[in-house]
Amino acid sequence: LARLNLTVVLQDAGRLDESDELAKVVEEGVMESGDPRLGLGLALQRARGSRLRSDPLAAIQAGQTAAKKAEAGQQWPLAGRLWVEVGLALLSQGETADTVLDTVEQCSIRGSFAPESYEGRASAELRRAVEASRNAEPLRFGWVPEDVPKGLR
């Protein structure tokens, strides 16, 4: 799990290739452990990586498929994060994400996410991005400029 979290840290630093290499190592562990949370976490890493590599369609497809699996297993934190990735990917290609934001907020309620939690902060990022999109403000990778990790600015 720590390695999976490190893949996101590497993505935030703009080190996408290193994140992908580490994800390959994580994937081997996922196959050995059989833990569905690790598989869903890996799907989150891939969806996020696709969005950051300007391939929003791949991010949307991977994110939606995995989010539905997470919801079916009542894995609300992962479902919420995956739907956030789908919403940001939609916004990055100029589409709306209002419906996805509603889904994220339902996951937040079901999972009782605190606003300061990782999931709560991600939900707030999507909410700000949806609002900015409604106001025709610029977005980068689907985020409002202030939310873009420093390594990707």
Short mmCIF file of N, CA and C in Angstrom, two decimals:
data_model
loop_
_atom_site.label_atom_id
_atom_site.label_comp_id
_atom_site.label_asym_id
_atom_site.label_seq_id
_atom_site.Cartn_x
_atom_site.Cartn_y
_atom_site.Cartn_z
N LEU A 1 0.83 -1.20 0.00
CA LEU A 1 0.00 0.00 0.00
C LEU A 1 0.87 1.26 0.00
N ALA A 2 1.98 1.21 0.74
CA ALA A 2 2.88 2.36 0.78
C ALA A 2 3.44 2.66 -0.60
N ARG A 3 3.78 1.61 -1.34
CA ARG A 3 4.30 1.81 -2.70
C ARG A 3 3.24 2.41 -3.61
N LEU A 4 2.01 1.98 -3.43
CA LEU A 4 0.92 2.52 -4.23
C LEU A 4 0.75 4.01 -3.94
N ASN A 5 0.82 4.39 -2.67
CA ASN A 5 0.73 5.81 -2.32
C ASN A 5 1.90 6.59 -2.89
N LEU A 6 3.07 5.97 -2.94
CA LEU A 6 4.24 6.64 -3.50
C LEU A 6 4.06 6.92 -4.99
N THR A 7 3.29 6.09 -5.70
CA THR A 7 3.07 6.35 -7.13
C THR A 7 2.37 7.69 -7.32
N VAL A 8 1.46 8.03 -6.41
CA VAL A 8 0.75 9.32 -6.50
C VAL A 8 1.69 10.47 -6.17
N VAL A 9 2.54 10.28 -5.18
CA VAL A 9 3.53 11.31 -4.84
C VAL A 9 4.43 11.59 -6.04
N LEU A 10 4.85 10.53 -6.71
CA LEU A 10 5.69 10.69 -7.90
C LEU A 10 4.92 11.41 -9.01
N GLN A 11 3.64 11.08 -9.18
CA GLN A 11 2.83 11.78 -10.19
C GLN A 11 2.75 13.27 -9.87
N ASP A 12 2.51 13.58 -8.60
CA ASP A 12 2.42 14.99 -8.19
C ASP A 12 3.71 15.75 -8.43
N ALA A 13 4.83 15.04 -8.39
CA ALA A 13 6.13 15.65 -8.63
C ALA A 13 6.45 15.74 -10.12
N GLY A 14 5.53 15.26 -10.95
CA GLY A 14 5.76 15.29 -12.40
C GLY A 14 6.64 14.15 -12.88
N ARG A 15 6.88 13.17 -12.05
CA ARG A 15 7.75 12.04 -12.38
C ARG A 15 6.89 10.85 -12.81
N LEU A 16 6.20 11.03 -13.94
CA LEU A 16 5.22 10.06 -14.41
C LEU A 16 5.83 8.72 -14.80
N ASP A 17 7.00 8.75 -15.43
CA ASP A 17 7.64 7.50 -15.82
C ASP A 17 8.02 6.67 -14.61
N GLU A 18 8.56 7.32 -13.59
CA GLU A 18 8.93 6.60 -12.37
C GLU A 18 7.69 6.04 -11.67
N SER A 19 6.61 6.80 -11.70
CA SER A 19 5.36 6.33 -11.11
C SER A 19 4.86 5.08 -11.83
N ASP A 20 4.96 5.08 -13.14
CA ASP A 20 4.53 3.92 -13.92
C ASP A 20 5.39 2.70 -13.63
N GLU A 21 6.70 2.90 -13.48
CA GLU A 21 7.60 1.78 -13.17
C GLU A 21 7.27 1.18 -11.80
N LEU A 22 7.04 2.04 -10.83
CA LEU A 22 6.68 1.56 -9.49
C LEU A 22 5.33 0.85 -9.53
N ALA A 23 4.41 1.35 -10.34
CA ALA A 23 3.09 0.71 -10.47
C ALA A 23 3.21 -0.72 -10.98
N LYS A 24 4.20 -0.98 -11.83
CA LYS A 24 4.41 -2.35 -12.32
C LYS A 24 4.79 -3.27 -11.17
N VAL A 25 5.60 -2.78 -10.26
CA VAL A 25 5.99 -3.56 -9.08
C VAL A 25 4.75 -3.80 -8.20
N VAL A 26 3.95 -2.76 -8.03
CA VAL A 26 2.74 -2.87 -7.22
C VAL A 26 1.79 -3.89 -7.85
N GLU A 27 1.70 -3.89 -9.17
CA GLU A 27 0.80 -4.81 -9.86
C GLU A 27 1.16 -6.26 -9.56
N GLU A 28 2.43 -6.56 -9.49
CA GLU A 28 2.85 -7.92 -9.14
C GLU A 28 2.36 -8.29 -7.74
N GLY A 29 2.45 -7.36 -6.81
CA GLY A 29 1.97 -7.59 -5.45
C GLY A 29 0.47 -7.75 -5.38
N VAL A 30 -0.25 -7.01 -6.25
CA VAL A 30 -1.70 -7.11 -6.29
C VAL A 30 -2.11 -8.52 -6.70
N MET A 31 -1.43 -9.05 -7.70
CA MET A 31 -1.75 -10.39 -8.17
C MET A 31 -1.50 -11.43 -7.09
N GLU A 32 -0.43 -11.24 -6.32
CA GLU A 32 -0.10 -12.19 -5.26
C GLU A 32 -1.05 -12.08 -4.08
N SER A 33 -1.43 -10.86 -3.70
CA SER A 33 -2.24 -10.67 -2.49
C SER A 33 -3.72 -10.97 -2.72
N GLY A 34 -4.21 -10.66 -3.91
CA GLY A 34 -5.64 -10.84 -4.18
C GLY A 34 -6.52 -9.83 -3.47
N ASP A 35 -5.92 -8.80 -2.85
CA ASP A 35 -6.67 -7.78 -2.13
C ASP A 35 -7.33 -6.84 -3.15
N PRO A 36 -8.67 -6.80 -3.21
CA PRO A 36 -9.34 -5.96 -4.21
C PRO A 36 -9.06 -4.48 -4.04
N ARG A 37 -8.77 -4.03 -2.81
CA ARG A 37 -8.46 -2.62 -2.60
C ARG A 37 -7.19 -2.21 -3.33
N LEU A 38 -6.20 -3.11 -3.35
CA LEU A 38 -4.96 -2.80 -4.06
C LEU A 38 -5.22 -2.71 -5.57
N GLY A 39 -6.04 -3.61 -6.08
CA GLY A 39 -6.38 -3.55 -7.50
C GLY A 39 -7.09 -2.27 -7.87
N LEU A 40 -8.01 -1.84 -7.01
CA LEU A 40 -8.74 -0.59 -7.26
C LEU A 40 -7.80 0.62 -7.11
N GLY A 41 -6.90 0.54 -6.15
CA GLY A 41 -5.91 1.62 -5.98
C GLY A 41 -5.00 1.73 -7.18
N LEU A 42 -4.64 0.59 -7.74
CA LEU A 42 -3.81 0.59 -8.95
C LEU A 42 -4.59 1.18 -10.13
N ALA A 43 -5.88 0.88 -10.20
CA ALA A 43 -6.72 1.48 -11.25
C ALA A 43 -6.78 2.99 -11.10
N LEU A 44 -6.82 3.45 -9.86
CA LEU A 44 -6.81 4.90 -9.60
C LEU A 44 -5.51 5.51 -10.10
N GLN A 45 -4.38 4.87 -9.80
CA GLN A 45 -3.08 5.36 -10.26
C GLN A 45 -3.05 5.43 -11.78
N ARG A 46 -3.57 4.42 -12.44
CA ARG A 46 -3.56 4.40 -13.92
C ARG A 46 -4.48 5.47 -14.50
N ALA A 47 -5.65 5.63 -13.92
CA ALA A 47 -6.58 6.66 -14.42
C ALA A 47 -5.95 8.04 -14.26
N ARG A 48 -5.36 8.29 -13.10
CA ARG A 48 -4.72 9.58 -12.84
C ARG A 48 -3.55 9.79 -13.79
N GLY A 49 -2.75 8.75 -13.99
CA GLY A 49 -1.62 8.85 -14.91
C GLY A 49 -2.06 9.15 -16.33
N SER A 50 -3.14 8.53 -16.76
CA SER A 50 -3.67 8.79 -18.10
C SER A 50 -4.10 10.25 -18.24
N ARG A 51 -4.78 10.75 -17.20
CA ARG A 51 -5.23 12.15 -17.25
C ARG A 51 -4.03 13.09 -17.31
N LEU A 52 -3.01 12.83 -16.51
CA LEU A 52 -1.84 13.70 -16.48
C LEU A 52 -1.03 13.59 -17.77
N ARG A 53 -1.17 12.51 -18.50
CA ARG A 53 -0.49 12.35 -19.78
C ARG A 53 -1.38 12.82 -20.94
N SER A 54 -2.40 13.56 -20.61
CA SER A 54 -3.34 14.13 -21.59
C SER A 54 -4.04 13.06 -22.41
N ASP A 55 -4.46 11.99 -21.74
CA ASP A 55 -5.26 10.93 -22.37
C ASP A 55 -6.53 10.76 -21.55
N PRO A 56 -7.40 11.80 -21.57
CA PRO A 56 -8.57 11.77 -20.70
C PRO A 56 -9.54 10.64 -21.00
N LEU A 57 -9.64 10.20 -22.24
CA LEU A 57 -10.56 9.10 -22.55
C LEU A 57 -10.16 7.82 -21.83
N ALA A 58 -8.87 7.53 -21.81
CA ALA A 58 -8.39 6.35 -21.07
C ALA A 58 -8.66 6.51 -19.58
N ALA A 59 -8.48 7.72 -19.07
CA ALA A 59 -8.73 7.97 -17.65
C ALA A 59 -10.21 7.78 -17.32
N ILE A 60 -11.07 8.26 -18.20
CA ILE A 60 -12.52 8.13 -17.97
C ILE A 60 -12.92 6.66 -17.98
N GLN A 61 -12.46 5.93 -18.99
CA GLN A 61 -12.83 4.51 -19.10
C GLN A 61 -12.32 3.71 -17.90
N ALA A 62 -11.06 3.86 -17.57
CA ALA A 62 -10.48 3.12 -16.44
C ALA A 62 -11.14 3.52 -15.13
N GLY A 63 -11.35 4.80 -14.96
CA GLY A 63 -11.95 5.30 -13.72
C GLY A 63 -13.38 4.84 -13.53
N GLN A 64 -14.19 4.91 -14.57
CA GLN A 64 -15.59 4.50 -14.45
C GLN A 64 -15.71 3.01 -14.13
N THR A 65 -14.95 2.20 -14.83
CA THR A 65 -15.02 0.75 -14.61
C THR A 65 -14.63 0.41 -13.17
N ALA A 66 -13.52 0.96 -12.71
CA ALA A 66 -13.05 0.66 -11.36
C ALA A 66 -13.97 1.28 -10.30
N ALA A 67 -14.51 2.46 -10.55
CA ALA A 67 -15.39 3.11 -9.57
C ALA A 67 -16.65 2.28 -9.36
N LYS A 68 -17.18 1.72 -10.42
CA LYS A 68 -18.38 0.88 -10.30
C LYS A 68 -18.07 -0.37 -9.49
N LYS A 69 -16.88 -0.94 -9.67
CA LYS A 69 -16.47 -2.10 -8.88
C LYS A 69 -16.32 -1.71 -7.41
N ALA A 70 -15.75 -0.55 -7.17
CA ALA A 70 -15.56 -0.08 -5.79
C ALA A 70 -16.91 0.15 -5.12
N GLU A 71 -17.85 0.73 -5.85
CA GLU A 71 -19.18 0.95 -5.29
C GLU A 71 -19.86 -0.38 -4.97
N ALA A 72 -19.73 -1.33 -5.87
CA ALA A 72 -20.34 -2.65 -5.65
C ALA A 72 -19.78 -3.30 -4.39
N GLY A 73 -18.52 -3.08 -4.11
CA GLY A 73 -17.89 -3.62 -2.91
C GLY A 73 -17.97 -2.69 -1.71
N GLN A 74 -18.71 -1.61 -1.85
CA GLN A 74 -18.87 -0.60 -0.81
C GLN A 74 -17.53 -0.06 -0.31
N GLN A 75 -16.60 0.09 -1.22
CA GLN A 75 -15.29 0.70 -0.93
C GLN A 75 -15.41 2.19 -1.22
N TRP A 76 -16.13 2.92 -0.36
CA TRP A 76 -16.49 4.31 -0.64
C TRP A 76 -15.31 5.25 -0.83
N PRO A 77 -14.22 5.15 -0.03
CA PRO A 77 -13.10 6.06 -0.28
C PRO A 77 -12.51 5.89 -1.68
N LEU A 78 -12.30 4.64 -2.10
CA LEU A 78 -11.76 4.41 -3.44
C LEU A 78 -12.75 4.81 -4.52
N ALA A 79 -14.02 4.50 -4.31
CA ALA A 79 -15.03 4.88 -5.30
C ALA A 79 -15.05 6.40 -5.48
N GLY A 80 -15.03 7.12 -4.36
CA GLY A 80 -15.03 8.58 -4.43
C GLY A 80 -13.83 9.12 -5.18
N ARG A 81 -12.63 8.60 -4.86
CA ARG A 81 -11.41 9.07 -5.53
C ARG A 81 -11.43 8.74 -7.02
N LEU A 82 -11.92 7.55 -7.36
CA LEU A 82 -12.00 7.18 -8.77
C LEU A 82 -12.98 8.08 -9.53
N TRP A 83 -14.12 8.38 -8.92
CA TRP A 83 -15.07 9.28 -9.58
C TRP A 83 -14.49 10.69 -9.70
N VAL A 84 -13.69 11.12 -8.72
CA VAL A 84 -13.02 12.43 -8.84
C VAL A 84 -12.13 12.42 -10.08
N GLU A 85 -11.37 11.35 -10.28
CA GLU A 85 -10.51 11.26 -11.47
C GLU A 85 -11.33 11.32 -12.76
N VAL A 86 -12.47 10.65 -12.77
CA VAL A 86 -13.35 10.70 -13.94
C VAL A 86 -13.82 12.14 -14.17
N GLY A 87 -14.24 12.81 -13.11
CA GLY A 87 -14.71 14.19 -13.24
C GLY A 87 -13.64 15.13 -13.74
N LEU A 88 -12.44 15.01 -13.18
CA LEU A 88 -11.33 15.87 -13.62
C LEU A 88 -10.95 15.58 -15.07
N ALA A 89 -11.01 14.31 -15.46
CA ALA A 89 -10.71 13.97 -16.86
C ALA A 89 -11.76 14.55 -17.80
N LEU A 90 -13.02 14.48 -17.41
CA LEU A 90 -14.08 15.09 -18.23
C LEU A 90 -13.84 16.59 -18.37
N LEU A 91 -13.55 17.25 -17.26
CA LEU A 91 -13.30 18.69 -17.29
C LEU A 91 -12.08 19.02 -18.14
N SER A 92 -11.06 18.16 -18.11
CA SER A 92 -9.84 18.44 -18.87
C SER A 92 -10.07 18.42 -20.37
N GLN A 93 -11.16 17.78 -20.79
CA GLN A 93 -11.46 17.79 -22.23
C GLN A 93 -12.66 18.68 -22.55
N GLY A 94 -13.01 19.57 -21.61
CA GLY A 94 -14.03 20.57 -21.87
C GLY A 94 -15.45 20.11 -21.66
N GLU A 95 -15.66 18.95 -21.06
CA GLU A 95 -17.00 18.46 -20.78
C GLU A 95 -17.42 18.85 -19.37
N THR A 96 -18.69 18.67 -19.06
CA THR A 96 -19.18 18.98 -17.72
C THR A 96 -19.00 17.76 -16.81
N ALA A 97 -18.97 18.03 -15.53
CA ALA A 97 -18.80 16.94 -14.56
C ALA A 97 -19.78 17.08 -13.39
N ASP A 98 -20.90 17.76 -13.62
CA ASP A 98 -21.88 17.97 -12.56
C ASP A 98 -22.44 16.65 -12.02
N THR A 99 -22.78 15.75 -12.91
CA THR A 99 -23.33 14.45 -12.50
C THR A 99 -22.30 13.66 -11.71
N VAL A 100 -21.05 13.71 -12.16
CA VAL A 100 -19.98 13.00 -11.45
C VAL A 100 -19.78 13.62 -10.07
N LEU A 101 -19.84 14.93 -9.97
CA LEU A 101 -19.71 15.59 -8.67
C LEU A 101 -20.80 15.11 -7.72
N ASP A 102 -22.03 14.97 -8.22
CA ASP A 102 -23.12 14.44 -7.39
C ASP A 102 -22.79 13.05 -6.88
N THR A 103 -22.22 12.22 -7.76
CA THR A 103 -21.84 10.85 -7.38
C THR A 103 -20.75 10.87 -6.31
N VAL A 104 -19.76 11.75 -6.48
CA VAL A 104 -18.68 11.88 -5.49
C VAL A 104 -19.27 12.30 -4.14
N GLU A 105 -20.20 13.23 -4.16
CA GLU A 105 -20.79 13.68 -2.91
C GLU A 105 -21.59 12.57 -2.23
N GLN A 106 -22.24 11.70 -3.03
CA GLN A 106 -22.94 10.54 -2.45
C GLN A 106 -21.94 9.57 -1.82
N CYS A 107 -20.81 9.36 -2.48
CA CYS A 107 -19.76 8.50 -1.90
C CYS A 107 -19.25 9.11 -0.60
N SER A 108 -19.12 10.44 -0.57
CA SER A 108 -18.65 11.13 0.64
C SER A 108 -19.61 10.91 1.80
N ILE A 109 -20.90 10.95 1.51
CA ILE A 109 -21.91 10.73 2.55
C ILE A 109 -21.85 9.28 3.03
N ARG A 110 -21.80 8.35 2.09
CA ARG A 110 -21.78 6.93 2.46
C ARG A 110 -20.50 6.56 3.20
N GLY A 111 -19.41 7.19 2.84
CA GLY A 111 -18.13 6.88 3.48
C GLY A 111 -17.80 7.78 4.66
N SER A 112 -18.67 8.75 4.95
CA SER A 112 -18.46 9.69 6.06
C SER A 112 -17.08 10.35 5.99
N PHE A 113 -16.75 10.93 4.84
CA PHE A 113 -15.44 11.56 4.67
C PHE A 113 -15.40 12.89 5.41
N ALA A 114 -14.38 13.09 6.18
CA ALA A 114 -14.15 14.38 6.81
C ALA A 114 -13.58 15.33 5.76
N PRO A 115 -13.92 16.62 5.83
CA PRO A 115 -13.42 17.57 4.84
C PRO A 115 -11.90 17.60 4.73
N GLU A 116 -11.18 17.35 5.84
CA GLU A 116 -9.73 17.41 5.81
C GLU A 116 -9.09 16.09 5.40
N SER A 117 -9.89 15.05 5.18
CA SER A 117 -9.34 13.76 4.74
C SER A 117 -8.90 13.86 3.29
N TYR A 118 -8.11 12.88 2.86
CA TYR A 118 -7.65 12.83 1.47
C TYR A 118 -8.84 12.86 0.52
N GLU A 119 -9.84 12.05 0.83
CA GLU A 119 -11.03 11.98 -0.02
C GLU A 119 -11.82 13.29 0.02
N GLY A 120 -11.91 13.89 1.21
CA GLY A 120 -12.63 15.15 1.35
C GLY A 120 -11.95 16.27 0.57
N ARG A 121 -10.63 16.30 0.62
CA ARG A 121 -9.89 17.32 -0.14
C ARG A 121 -10.04 17.10 -1.65
N ALA A 122 -10.02 15.84 -2.09
CA ALA A 122 -10.18 15.54 -3.51
C ALA A 122 -11.57 15.95 -4.00
N SER A 123 -12.56 15.69 -3.17
CA SER A 123 -13.93 16.09 -3.49
C SER A 123 -14.03 17.61 -3.63
N ALA A 124 -13.38 18.33 -2.73
CA ALA A 124 -13.38 19.80 -2.78
C ALA A 124 -12.67 20.30 -4.04
N GLU A 125 -11.59 19.61 -4.44
CA GLU A 125 -10.89 19.99 -5.68
C GLU A 125 -11.83 19.86 -6.88
N LEU A 126 -12.56 18.76 -6.94
CA LEU A 126 -13.50 18.58 -8.06
C LEU A 126 -14.60 19.64 -8.00
N ARG A 127 -15.11 19.92 -6.82
CA ARG A 127 -16.15 20.94 -6.67
C ARG A 127 -15.66 22.30 -7.18
N ARG A 128 -14.43 22.68 -6.81
CA ARG A 128 -13.86 23.96 -7.28
C ARG A 128 -13.70 23.94 -8.80
N ALA A 129 -13.25 22.82 -9.35
CA ALA A 129 -13.04 22.72 -10.79
C ALA A 129 -14.36 22.80 -11.55
N VAL A 130 -15.39 22.14 -11.04
CA VAL A 130 -16.71 22.20 -11.68
C VAL A 130 -17.22 23.64 -11.69
N GLU A 131 -17.07 24.32 -10.56
CA GLU A 131 -17.51 25.72 -10.46
C GLU A 131 -16.71 26.60 -11.43
N ALA A 132 -15.42 26.40 -11.49
CA ALA A 132 -14.58 27.18 -12.41
C ALA A 132 -14.99 26.92 -13.86
N SER A 133 -15.28 25.68 -14.18
CA SER A 133 -15.70 25.33 -15.54
C SER A 133 -17.02 26.02 -15.88
N ARG A 134 -17.94 26.04 -14.94
CA ARG A 134 -19.22 26.74 -15.16
C ARG A 134 -19.00 28.22 -15.47
N ASN A 135 -17.95 28.80 -14.86
CA ASN A 135 -17.65 30.22 -15.05
C ASN A 135 -16.65 30.46 -16.17
N ALA A 136 -16.38 29.43 -16.95
CA ALA A 136 -15.45 29.50 -18.09
C ALA A 136 -14.04 29.93 -17.68
N GLU A 137 -13.64 29.54 -16.47
CA GLU A 137 -12.29 29.83 -16.00
C GLU A 137 -11.35 28.73 -16.48
N PRO A 138 -10.07 29.05 -16.66
CA PRO A 138 -9.12 28.05 -17.17
C PRO A 138 -8.87 26.92 -16.17
N LEU A 139 -8.67 25.72 -16.72
CA LEU A 139 -8.32 24.55 -15.92
C LEU A 139 -7.05 23.95 -16.49
N ARG A 140 -6.31 23.24 -15.65
CA ARG A 140 -5.10 22.54 -16.09
C ARG A 140 -5.20 21.11 -15.59
N PHE A 141 -5.18 20.16 -16.50
CA PHE A 141 -5.39 18.74 -16.17
C PHE A 141 -6.73 18.55 -15.46
N GLY A 142 -7.67 19.44 -15.67
CA GLY A 142 -8.97 19.36 -15.02
C GLY A 142 -9.04 20.10 -13.69
N TRP A 143 -7.92 20.48 -13.13
CA TRP A 143 -7.87 21.20 -11.86
C TRP A 143 -7.94 22.70 -12.09
N VAL A 144 -8.38 23.43 -11.06
CA VAL A 144 -8.16 24.88 -11.06
C VAL A 144 -6.66 25.06 -10.86
N PRO A 145 -6.06 26.12 -11.40
CA PRO A 145 -4.60 26.26 -11.33
C PRO A 145 -4.02 26.14 -9.92
N GLU A 146 -4.72 26.62 -8.91
CA GLU A 146 -4.21 26.58 -7.54
C GLU A 146 -4.11 25.14 -7.01
N ASP A 147 -4.89 24.22 -7.55
CA ASP A 147 -4.90 22.84 -7.07
C ASP A 147 -3.91 21.94 -7.80
N VAL A 148 -3.30 22.43 -8.86
CA VAL A 148 -2.32 21.62 -9.59
C VAL A 148 -1.11 21.39 -8.68
N PRO A 149 -0.71 20.14 -8.47
CA PRO A 149 0.48 19.89 -7.63
C PRO A 149 1.68 20.66 -8.16
N LYS A 150 2.52 21.13 -7.26
CA LYS A 150 3.68 21.97 -7.63
C LYS A 150 4.57 21.33 -8.69
N GLY A 151 4.75 20.03 -8.62
CA GLY A 151 5.62 19.36 -9.58
C GLY A 151 5.06 19.31 -11.00
N LEU A 152 3.78 19.66 -11.14
CA LEU A 152 3.14 19.63 -12.47
C LEU A 152 2.86 21.03 -13.01
N ARG A 153 3.24 22.05 -12.27
CA ARG A 153 2.95 23.43 -12.70
C ARG A 153 3.92 23.89 -13.76
#
